[in-house]
XYZ file of N, CA and C in Angstrom:
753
model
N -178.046 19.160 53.943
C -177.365 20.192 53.162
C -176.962 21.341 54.086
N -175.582 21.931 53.641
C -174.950 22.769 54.579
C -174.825 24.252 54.007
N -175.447 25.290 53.968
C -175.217 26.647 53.215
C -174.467 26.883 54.295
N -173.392 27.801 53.537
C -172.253 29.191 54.646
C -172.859 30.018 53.909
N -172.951 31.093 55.119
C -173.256 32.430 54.292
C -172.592 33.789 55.007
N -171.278 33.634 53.994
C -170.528 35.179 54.424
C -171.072 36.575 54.059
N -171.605 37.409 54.752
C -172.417 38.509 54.485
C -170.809 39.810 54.563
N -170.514 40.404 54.180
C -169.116 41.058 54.407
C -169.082 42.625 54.063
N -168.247 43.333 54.632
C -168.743 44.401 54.018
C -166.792 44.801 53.015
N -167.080 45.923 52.408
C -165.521 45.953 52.020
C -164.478 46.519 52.945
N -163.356 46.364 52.412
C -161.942 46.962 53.454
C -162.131 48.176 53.343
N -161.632 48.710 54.585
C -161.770 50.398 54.700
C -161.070 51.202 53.958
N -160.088 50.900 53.063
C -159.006 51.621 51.992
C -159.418 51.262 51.117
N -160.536 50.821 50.189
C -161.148 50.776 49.587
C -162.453 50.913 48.887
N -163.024 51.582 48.043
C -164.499 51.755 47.629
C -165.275 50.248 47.597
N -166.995 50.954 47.987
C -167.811 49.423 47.805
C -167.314 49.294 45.908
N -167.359 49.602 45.036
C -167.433 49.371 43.740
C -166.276 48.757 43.534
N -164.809 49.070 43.738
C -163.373 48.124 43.621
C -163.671 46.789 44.198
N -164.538 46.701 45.617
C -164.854 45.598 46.280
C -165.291 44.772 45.109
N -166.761 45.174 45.395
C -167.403 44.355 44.852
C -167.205 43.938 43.148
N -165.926 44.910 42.237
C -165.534 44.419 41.366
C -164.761 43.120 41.606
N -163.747 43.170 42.213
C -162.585 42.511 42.769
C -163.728 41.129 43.222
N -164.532 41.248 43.960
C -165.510 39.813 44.442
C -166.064 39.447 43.020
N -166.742 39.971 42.415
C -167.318 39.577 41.215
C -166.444 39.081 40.186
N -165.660 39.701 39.684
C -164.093 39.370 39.103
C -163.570 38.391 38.928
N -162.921 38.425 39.931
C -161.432 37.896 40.363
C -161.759 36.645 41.484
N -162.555 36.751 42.644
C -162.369 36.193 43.614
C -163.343 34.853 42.929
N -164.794 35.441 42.364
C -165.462 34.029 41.913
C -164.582 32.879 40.598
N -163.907 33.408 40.068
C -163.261 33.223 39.107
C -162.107 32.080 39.671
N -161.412 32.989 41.103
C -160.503 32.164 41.703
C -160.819 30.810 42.497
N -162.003 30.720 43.273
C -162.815 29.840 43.105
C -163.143 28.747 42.851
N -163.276 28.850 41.305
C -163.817 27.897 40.448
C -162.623 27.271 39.657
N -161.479 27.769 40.230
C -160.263 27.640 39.896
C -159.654 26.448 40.419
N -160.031 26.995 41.801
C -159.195 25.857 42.982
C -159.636 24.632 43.543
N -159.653 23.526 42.227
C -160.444 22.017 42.102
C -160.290 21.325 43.950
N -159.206 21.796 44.393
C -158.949 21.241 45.707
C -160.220 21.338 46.716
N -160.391 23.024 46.813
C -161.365 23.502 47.491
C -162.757 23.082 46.900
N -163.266 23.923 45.630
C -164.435 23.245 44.803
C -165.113 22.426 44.710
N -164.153 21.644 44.426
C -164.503 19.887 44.513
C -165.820 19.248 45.671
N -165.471 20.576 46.743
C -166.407 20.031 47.926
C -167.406 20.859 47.783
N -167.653 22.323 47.047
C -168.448 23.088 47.479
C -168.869 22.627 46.336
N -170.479 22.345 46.422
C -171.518 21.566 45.259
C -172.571 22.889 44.699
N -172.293 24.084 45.177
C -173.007 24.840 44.581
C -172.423 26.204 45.144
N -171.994 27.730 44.636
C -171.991 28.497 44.887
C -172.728 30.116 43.946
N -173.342 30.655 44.937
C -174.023 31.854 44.567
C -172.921 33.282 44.984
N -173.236 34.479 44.034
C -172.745 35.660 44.802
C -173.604 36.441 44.457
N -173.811 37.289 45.570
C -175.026 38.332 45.830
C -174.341 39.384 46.285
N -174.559 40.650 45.465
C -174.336 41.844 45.059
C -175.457 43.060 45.884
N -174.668 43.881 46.523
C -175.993 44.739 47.054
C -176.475 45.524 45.808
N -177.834 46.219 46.173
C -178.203 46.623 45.239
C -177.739 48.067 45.420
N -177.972 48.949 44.923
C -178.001 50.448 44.871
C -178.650 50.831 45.538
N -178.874 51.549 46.785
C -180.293 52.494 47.480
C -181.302 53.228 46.235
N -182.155 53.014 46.280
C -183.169 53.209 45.767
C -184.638 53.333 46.775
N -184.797 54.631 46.971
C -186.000 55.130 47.383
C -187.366 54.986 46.731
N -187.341 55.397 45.628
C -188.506 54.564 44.809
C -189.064 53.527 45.021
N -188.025 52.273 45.085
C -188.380 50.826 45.036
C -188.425 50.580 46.789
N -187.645 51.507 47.671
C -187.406 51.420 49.515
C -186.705 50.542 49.421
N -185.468 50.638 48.439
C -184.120 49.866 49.026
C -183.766 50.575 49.389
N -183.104 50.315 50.797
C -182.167 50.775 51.566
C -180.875 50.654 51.384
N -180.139 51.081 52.110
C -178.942 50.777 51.859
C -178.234 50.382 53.191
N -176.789 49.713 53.284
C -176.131 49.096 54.001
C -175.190 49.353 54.200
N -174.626 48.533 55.599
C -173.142 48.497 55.570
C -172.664 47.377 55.124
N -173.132 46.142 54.677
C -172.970 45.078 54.365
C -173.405 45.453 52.516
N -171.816 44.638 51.697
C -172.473 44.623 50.772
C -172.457 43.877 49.743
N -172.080 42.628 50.155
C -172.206 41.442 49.489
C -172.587 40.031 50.326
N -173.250 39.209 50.102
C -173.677 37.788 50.905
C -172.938 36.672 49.764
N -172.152 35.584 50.103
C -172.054 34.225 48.821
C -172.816 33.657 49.736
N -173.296 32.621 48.889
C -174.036 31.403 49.202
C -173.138 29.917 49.184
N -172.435 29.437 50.129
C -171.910 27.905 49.805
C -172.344 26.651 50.087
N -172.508 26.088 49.191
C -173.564 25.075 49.589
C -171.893 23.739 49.879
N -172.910 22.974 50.728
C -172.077 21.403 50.759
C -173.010 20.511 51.275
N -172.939 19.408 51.049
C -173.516 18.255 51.100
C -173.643 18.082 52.357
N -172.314 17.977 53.259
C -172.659 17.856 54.741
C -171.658 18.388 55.341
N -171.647 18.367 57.040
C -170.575 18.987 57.957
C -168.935 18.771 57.346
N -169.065 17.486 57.280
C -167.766 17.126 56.849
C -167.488 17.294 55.912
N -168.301 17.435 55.020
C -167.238 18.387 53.395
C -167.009 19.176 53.350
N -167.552 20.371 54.456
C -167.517 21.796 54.749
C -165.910 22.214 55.317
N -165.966 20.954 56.266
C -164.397 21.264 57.188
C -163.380 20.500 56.345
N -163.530 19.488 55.588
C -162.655 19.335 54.783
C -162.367 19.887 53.562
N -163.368 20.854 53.150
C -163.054 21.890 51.727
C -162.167 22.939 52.790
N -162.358 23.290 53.808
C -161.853 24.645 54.613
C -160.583 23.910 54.752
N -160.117 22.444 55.484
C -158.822 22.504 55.583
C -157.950 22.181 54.057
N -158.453 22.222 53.523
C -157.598 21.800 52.043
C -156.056 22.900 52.203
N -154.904 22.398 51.788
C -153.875 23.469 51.937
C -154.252 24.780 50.829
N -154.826 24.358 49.643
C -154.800 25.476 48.718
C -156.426 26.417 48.863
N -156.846 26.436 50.461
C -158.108 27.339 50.690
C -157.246 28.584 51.199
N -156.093 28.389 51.113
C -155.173 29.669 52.195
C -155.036 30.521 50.509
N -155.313 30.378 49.323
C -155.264 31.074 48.304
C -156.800 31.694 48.279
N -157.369 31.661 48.786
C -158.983 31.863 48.727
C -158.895 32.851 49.836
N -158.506 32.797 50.973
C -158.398 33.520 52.520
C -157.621 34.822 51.858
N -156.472 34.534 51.164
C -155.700 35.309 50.906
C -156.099 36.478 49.851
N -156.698 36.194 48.808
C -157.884 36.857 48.270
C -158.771 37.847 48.496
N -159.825 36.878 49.726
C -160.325 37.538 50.900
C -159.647 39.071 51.398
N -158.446 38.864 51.644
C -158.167 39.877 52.548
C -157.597 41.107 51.025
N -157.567 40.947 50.256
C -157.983 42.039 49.080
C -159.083 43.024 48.553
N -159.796 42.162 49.469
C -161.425 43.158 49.218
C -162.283 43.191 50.153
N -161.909 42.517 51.171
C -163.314 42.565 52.261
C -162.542 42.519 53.744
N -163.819 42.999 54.475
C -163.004 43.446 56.099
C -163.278 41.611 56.708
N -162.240 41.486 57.285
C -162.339 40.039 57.745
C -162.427 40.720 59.222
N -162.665 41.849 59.606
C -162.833 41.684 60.763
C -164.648 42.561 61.018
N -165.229 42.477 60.082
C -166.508 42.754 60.670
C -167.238 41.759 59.389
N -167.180 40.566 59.744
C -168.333 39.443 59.057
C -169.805 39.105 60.126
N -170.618 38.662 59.311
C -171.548 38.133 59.915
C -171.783 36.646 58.734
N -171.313 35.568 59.674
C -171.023 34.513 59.238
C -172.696 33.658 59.787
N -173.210 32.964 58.292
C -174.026 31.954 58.976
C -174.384 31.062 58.240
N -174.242 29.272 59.244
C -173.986 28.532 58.932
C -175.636 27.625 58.863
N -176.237 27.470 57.807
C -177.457 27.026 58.302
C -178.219 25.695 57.568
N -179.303 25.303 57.564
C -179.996 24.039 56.931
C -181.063 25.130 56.142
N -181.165 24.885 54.839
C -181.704 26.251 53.916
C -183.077 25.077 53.816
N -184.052 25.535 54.323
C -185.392 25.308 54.224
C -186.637 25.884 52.649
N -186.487 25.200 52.096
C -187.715 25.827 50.919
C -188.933 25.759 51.050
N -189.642 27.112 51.325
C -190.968 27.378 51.755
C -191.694 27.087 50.500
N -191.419 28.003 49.435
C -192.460 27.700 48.424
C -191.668 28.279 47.007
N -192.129 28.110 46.238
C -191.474 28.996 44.963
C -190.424 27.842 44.752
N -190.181 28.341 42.555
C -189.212 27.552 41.844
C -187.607 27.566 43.248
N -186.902 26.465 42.570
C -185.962 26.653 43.493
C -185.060 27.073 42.227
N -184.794 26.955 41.276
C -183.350 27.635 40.528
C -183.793 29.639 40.905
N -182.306 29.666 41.407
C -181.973 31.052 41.410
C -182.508 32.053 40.481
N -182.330 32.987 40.887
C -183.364 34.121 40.379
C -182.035 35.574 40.045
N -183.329 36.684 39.588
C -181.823 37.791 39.160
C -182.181 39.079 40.550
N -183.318 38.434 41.596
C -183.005 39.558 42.893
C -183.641 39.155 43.962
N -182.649 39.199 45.344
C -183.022 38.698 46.357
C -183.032 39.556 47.078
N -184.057 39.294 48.637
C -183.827 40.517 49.759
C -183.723 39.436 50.894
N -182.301 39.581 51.171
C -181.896 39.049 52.397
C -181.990 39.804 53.710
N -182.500 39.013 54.806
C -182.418 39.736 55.857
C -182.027 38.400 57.118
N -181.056 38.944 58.011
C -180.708 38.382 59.031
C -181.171 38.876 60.993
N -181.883 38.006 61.681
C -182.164 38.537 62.476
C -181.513 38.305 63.608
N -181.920 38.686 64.972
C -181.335 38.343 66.358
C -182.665 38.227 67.189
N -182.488 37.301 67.948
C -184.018 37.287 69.134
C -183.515 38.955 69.993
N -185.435 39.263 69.934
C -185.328 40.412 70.834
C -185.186 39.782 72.479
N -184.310 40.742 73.310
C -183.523 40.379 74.380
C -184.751 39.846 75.572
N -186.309 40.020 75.193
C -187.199 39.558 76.200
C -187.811 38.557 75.454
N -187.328 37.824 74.202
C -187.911 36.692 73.680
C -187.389 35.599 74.499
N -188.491 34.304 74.164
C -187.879 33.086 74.797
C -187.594 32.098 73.250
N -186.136 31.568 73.183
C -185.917 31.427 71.944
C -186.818 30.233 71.411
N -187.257 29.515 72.296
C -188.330 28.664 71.947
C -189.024 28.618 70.944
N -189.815 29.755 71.814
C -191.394 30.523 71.051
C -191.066 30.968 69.898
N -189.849 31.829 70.130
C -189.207 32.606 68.573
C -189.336 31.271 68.040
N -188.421 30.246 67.557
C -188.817 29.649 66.722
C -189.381 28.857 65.980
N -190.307 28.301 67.365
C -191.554 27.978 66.504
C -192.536 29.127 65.480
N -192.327 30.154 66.148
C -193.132 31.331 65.709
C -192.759 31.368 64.294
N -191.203 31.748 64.383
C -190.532 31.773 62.821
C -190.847 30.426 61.767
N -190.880 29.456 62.102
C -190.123 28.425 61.194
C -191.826 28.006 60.783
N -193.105 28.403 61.565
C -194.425 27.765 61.270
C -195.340 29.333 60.929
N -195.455 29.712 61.965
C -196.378 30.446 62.287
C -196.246 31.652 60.899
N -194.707 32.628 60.960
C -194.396 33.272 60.216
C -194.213 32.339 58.422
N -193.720 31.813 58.198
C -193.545 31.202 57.433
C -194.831 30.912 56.273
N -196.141 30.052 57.478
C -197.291 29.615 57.087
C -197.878 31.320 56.616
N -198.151 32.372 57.519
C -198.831 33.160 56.839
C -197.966 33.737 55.498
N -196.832 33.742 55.425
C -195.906 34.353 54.248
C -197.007 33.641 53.110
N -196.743 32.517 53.115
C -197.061 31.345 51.921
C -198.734 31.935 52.068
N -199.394 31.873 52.812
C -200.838 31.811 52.502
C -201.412 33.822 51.949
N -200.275 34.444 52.170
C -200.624 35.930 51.963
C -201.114 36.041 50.514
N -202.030 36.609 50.282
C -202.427 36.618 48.323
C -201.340 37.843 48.100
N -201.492 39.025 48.837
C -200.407 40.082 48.296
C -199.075 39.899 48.053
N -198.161 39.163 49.042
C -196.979 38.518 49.364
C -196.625 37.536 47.892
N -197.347 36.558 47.549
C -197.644 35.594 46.857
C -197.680 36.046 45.441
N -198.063 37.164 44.741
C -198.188 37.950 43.673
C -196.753 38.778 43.428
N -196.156 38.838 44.730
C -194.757 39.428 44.189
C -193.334 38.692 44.912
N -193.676 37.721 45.417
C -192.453 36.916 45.713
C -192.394 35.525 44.634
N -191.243 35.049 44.131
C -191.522 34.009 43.711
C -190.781 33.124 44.474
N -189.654 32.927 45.449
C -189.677 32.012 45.805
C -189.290 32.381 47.771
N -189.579 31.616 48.604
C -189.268 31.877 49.862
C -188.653 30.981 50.567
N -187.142 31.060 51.366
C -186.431 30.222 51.940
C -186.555 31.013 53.322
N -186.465 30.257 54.273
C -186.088 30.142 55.830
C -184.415 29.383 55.913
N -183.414 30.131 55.890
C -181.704 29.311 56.421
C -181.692 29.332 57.960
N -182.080 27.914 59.192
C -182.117 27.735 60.023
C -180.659 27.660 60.467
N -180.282 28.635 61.003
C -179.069 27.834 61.569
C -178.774 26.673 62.243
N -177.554 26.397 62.215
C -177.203 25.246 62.972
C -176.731 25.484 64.254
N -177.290 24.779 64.846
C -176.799 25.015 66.870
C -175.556 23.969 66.722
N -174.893 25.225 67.629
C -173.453 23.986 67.580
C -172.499 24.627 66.848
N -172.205 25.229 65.963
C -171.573 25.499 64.652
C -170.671 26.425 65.142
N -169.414 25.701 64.489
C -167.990 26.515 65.595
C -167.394 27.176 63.860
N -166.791 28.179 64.270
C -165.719 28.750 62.916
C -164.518 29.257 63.318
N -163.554 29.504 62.225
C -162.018 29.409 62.718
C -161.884 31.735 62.100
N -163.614 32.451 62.129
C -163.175 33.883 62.223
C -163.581 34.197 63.682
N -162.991 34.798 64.723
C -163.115 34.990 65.213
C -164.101 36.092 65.797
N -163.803 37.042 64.833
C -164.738 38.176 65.232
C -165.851 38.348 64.683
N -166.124 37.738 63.471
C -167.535 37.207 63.143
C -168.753 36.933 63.853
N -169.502 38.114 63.654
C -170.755 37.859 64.011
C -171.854 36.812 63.642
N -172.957 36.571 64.280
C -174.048 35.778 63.946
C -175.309 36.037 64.238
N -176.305 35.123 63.496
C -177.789 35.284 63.551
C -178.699 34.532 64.661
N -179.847 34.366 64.823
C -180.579 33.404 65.335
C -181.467 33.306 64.278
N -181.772 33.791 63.304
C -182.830 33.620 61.680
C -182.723 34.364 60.473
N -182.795 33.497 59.710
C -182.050 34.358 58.159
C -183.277 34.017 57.045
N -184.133 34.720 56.589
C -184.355 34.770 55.757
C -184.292 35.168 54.206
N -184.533 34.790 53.544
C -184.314 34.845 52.055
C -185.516 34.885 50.938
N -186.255 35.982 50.077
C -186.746 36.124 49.616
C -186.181 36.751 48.423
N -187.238 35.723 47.010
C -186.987 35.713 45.848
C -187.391 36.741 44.874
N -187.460 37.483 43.765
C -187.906 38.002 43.090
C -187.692 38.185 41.450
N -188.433 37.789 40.412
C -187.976 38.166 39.511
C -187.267 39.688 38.698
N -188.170 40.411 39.441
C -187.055 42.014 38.681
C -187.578 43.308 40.287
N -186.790 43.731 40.328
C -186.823 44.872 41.481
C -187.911 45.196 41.608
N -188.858 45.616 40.729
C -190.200 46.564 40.394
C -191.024 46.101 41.786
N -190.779 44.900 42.097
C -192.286 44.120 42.645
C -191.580 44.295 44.257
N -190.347 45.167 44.591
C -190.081 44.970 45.881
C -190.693 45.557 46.909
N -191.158 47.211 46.466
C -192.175 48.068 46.951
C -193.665 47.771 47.482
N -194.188 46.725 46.665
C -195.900 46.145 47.183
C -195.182 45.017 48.370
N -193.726 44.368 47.853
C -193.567 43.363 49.085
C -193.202 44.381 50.367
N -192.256 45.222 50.164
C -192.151 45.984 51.465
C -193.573 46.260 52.379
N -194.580 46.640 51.553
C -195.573 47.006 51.999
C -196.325 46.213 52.502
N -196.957 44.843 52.169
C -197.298 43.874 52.204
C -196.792 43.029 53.142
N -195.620 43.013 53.370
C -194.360 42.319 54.793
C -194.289 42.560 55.716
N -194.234 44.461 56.188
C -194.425 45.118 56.801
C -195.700 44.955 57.788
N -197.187 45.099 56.906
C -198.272 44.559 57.669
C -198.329 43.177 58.283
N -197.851 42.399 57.418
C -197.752 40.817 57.890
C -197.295 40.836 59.375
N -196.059 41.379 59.592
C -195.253 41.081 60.528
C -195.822 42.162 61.578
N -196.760 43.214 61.547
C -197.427 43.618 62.391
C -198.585 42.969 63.128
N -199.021 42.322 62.194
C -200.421 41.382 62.622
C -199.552 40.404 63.224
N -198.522 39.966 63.070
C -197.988 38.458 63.612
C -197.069 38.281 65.268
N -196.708 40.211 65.118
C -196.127 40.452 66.364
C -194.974 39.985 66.486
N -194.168 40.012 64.972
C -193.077 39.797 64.587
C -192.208 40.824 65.622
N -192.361 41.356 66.131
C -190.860 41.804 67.257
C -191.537 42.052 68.811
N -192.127 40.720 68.527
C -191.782 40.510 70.068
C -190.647 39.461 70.393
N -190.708 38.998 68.944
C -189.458 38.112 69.047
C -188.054 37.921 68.170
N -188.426 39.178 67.233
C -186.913 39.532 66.908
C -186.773 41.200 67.118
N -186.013 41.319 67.167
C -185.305 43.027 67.612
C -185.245 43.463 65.726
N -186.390 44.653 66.095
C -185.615 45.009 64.766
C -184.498 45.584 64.521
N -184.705 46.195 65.535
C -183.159 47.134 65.831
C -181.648 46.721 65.488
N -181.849 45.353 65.700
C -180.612 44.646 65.088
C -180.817 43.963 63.927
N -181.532 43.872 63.338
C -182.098 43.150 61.787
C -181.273 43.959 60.875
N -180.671 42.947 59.941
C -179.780 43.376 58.705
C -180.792 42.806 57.193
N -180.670 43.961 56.191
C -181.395 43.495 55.599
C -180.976 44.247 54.691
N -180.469 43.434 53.446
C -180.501 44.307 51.994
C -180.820 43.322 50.807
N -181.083 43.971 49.791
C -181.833 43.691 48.786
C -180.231 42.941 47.348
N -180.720 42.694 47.063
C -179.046 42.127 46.033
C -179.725 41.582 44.893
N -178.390 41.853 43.544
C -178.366 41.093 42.683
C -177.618 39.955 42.210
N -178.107 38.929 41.497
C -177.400 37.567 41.801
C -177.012 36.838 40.624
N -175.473 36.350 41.196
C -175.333 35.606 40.278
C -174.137 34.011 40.595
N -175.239 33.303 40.037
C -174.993 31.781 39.867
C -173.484 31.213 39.391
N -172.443 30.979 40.253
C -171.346 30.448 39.282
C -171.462 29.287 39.134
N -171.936 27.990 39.993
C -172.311 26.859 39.437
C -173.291 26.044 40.669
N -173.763 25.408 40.166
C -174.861 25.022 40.842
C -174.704 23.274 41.287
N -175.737 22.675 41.266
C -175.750 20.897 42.043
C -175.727 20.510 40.370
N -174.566 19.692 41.020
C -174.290 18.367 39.698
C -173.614 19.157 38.765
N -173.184 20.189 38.324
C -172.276 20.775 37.125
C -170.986 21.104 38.021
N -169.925 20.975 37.432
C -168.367 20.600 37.501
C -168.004 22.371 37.819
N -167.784 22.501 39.066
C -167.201 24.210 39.531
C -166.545 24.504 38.156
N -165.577 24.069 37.375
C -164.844 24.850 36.253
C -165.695 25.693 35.664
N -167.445 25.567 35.399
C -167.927 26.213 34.428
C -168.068 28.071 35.144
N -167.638 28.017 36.551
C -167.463 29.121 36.825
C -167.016 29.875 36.418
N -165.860 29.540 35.797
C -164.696 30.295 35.016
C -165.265 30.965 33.923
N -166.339 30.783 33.342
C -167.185 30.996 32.092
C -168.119 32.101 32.294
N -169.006 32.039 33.476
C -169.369 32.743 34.094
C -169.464 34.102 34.991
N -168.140 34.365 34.899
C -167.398 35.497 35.742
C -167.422 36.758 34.778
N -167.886 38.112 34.723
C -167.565 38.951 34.113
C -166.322 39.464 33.991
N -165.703 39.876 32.800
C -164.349 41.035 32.548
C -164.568 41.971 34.202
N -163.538 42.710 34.862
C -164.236 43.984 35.367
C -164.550 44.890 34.474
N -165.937 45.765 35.021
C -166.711 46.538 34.223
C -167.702 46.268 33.542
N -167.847 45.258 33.422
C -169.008 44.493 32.726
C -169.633 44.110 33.307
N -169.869 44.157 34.911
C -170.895 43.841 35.806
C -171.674 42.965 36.077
């Protein structure tokens, strides 16, 4: 299984709120529209930043939306992208979001623990090896070491419900050029915001005891918190997207 994950922020002549109307809107809507493209993508998510909120220690971003595209394999990926009617989707694109500061990543979505149907809030974060790591170690460190204590934490465990690791793929060429990338993306689940504050807290220590930046930089770590929503998932027919899409304003 192949997730893309366009993390984007909006166009500069435009507010995050027109954006992210216009993405929520219009663009998922268009989408689920275009059977050509669709047809290949077997599941898509859109994730909404959240609001900064100090209370809960959401932060806030320059990034402010992530989709999720799932495909079966390499080759349905490059053949949904060359379809002639994906240039209506690109075109779209360039209505609401900066195509020239993406952080594009292409990965094998690993399920640590927790239900797998989607949830209503995620905290995504994308990392980079710190510049004296050996990427090795990083990822064994990440994909076992970090991973295993996440799952075995009792505090962690009481307020996450589900935990993914998206490994990228080595190798993985794309046709944006200026698109940035990761070396580790994680993805953590939650049922309602409330419970993000004991995880901040709780994560925070983890990754102190684990010596989590000796091998990623935090300094370059992207990380925001989002709300989500499902336009169609594995085995249901993309059209029901169309169903799914809010009026604008209705959020």
């Amino acid at each position: 299984m192949l997730k893309f994950m366009p993390v984007f922020t909006n166009r500069k002549d435009i507010s995050r709120q027109r954006c992210l109307d216009h993405y929520r809107c219009r663009h998922g809507k268009l989408a689920a529209s275009v059977p050509e493209f669709s047809r290949h993508m077997v599941k898509y998510v859109q994730n909404f930043l959240m609001e900064e909120d100090r209370d809960k220690g959401v932060a806030g971003s320059a990034y402010v939306g992530v989709s999720e595209c799932w495909f079966y394999s390499l080759d349905a990926f490059w053949t949904a992208f060359a379809e002639p009617r994906y240039a209506e989707l690109r075109e779209d694109e360039k209505r609401f979001l900066d195509l020239d500061d993406l952080l594009l990543v292409a990965a094998s979505p690993s399920h640590i623990f927790g239900p797998t149907e989607d949830c209503a809030v995620k905290l995504f974060r994308f990392m980079a090896l710190d510049s004296t790591a050996d990427p090795a170690a990083a990822k064994i460190y990440w994909e076992t070491g970090y991973s295993a204590a996440v799952r075995d934490d009792r505090r962690l465990r009481r307020v996450i419900r589900s935990y993914v690791q998206n490994r990228p793929m080595e190798g993985f060429v794309h046709n944006f050029p200026a698109a940035k990338g990761c070396d580790a993306a994680d993805e953590f689940w939650f049922d309602h915001a409330d419970a993000l504050p004991d995880f901040f807290a709780a994560e925070a220590a983890l990754r102190q005891r684990s010596g989590h930046d000796r091998h990623f930089d935090a300094a370059r770590t992207i990380q925001f918190a989002t709300t989500t929503k499902l336009l169609w998932d594995l085995g249901e027919d993309p059209a029901v997207g169309c169903f799914r899409v809010p009026l604008v304003g209705e959020g």
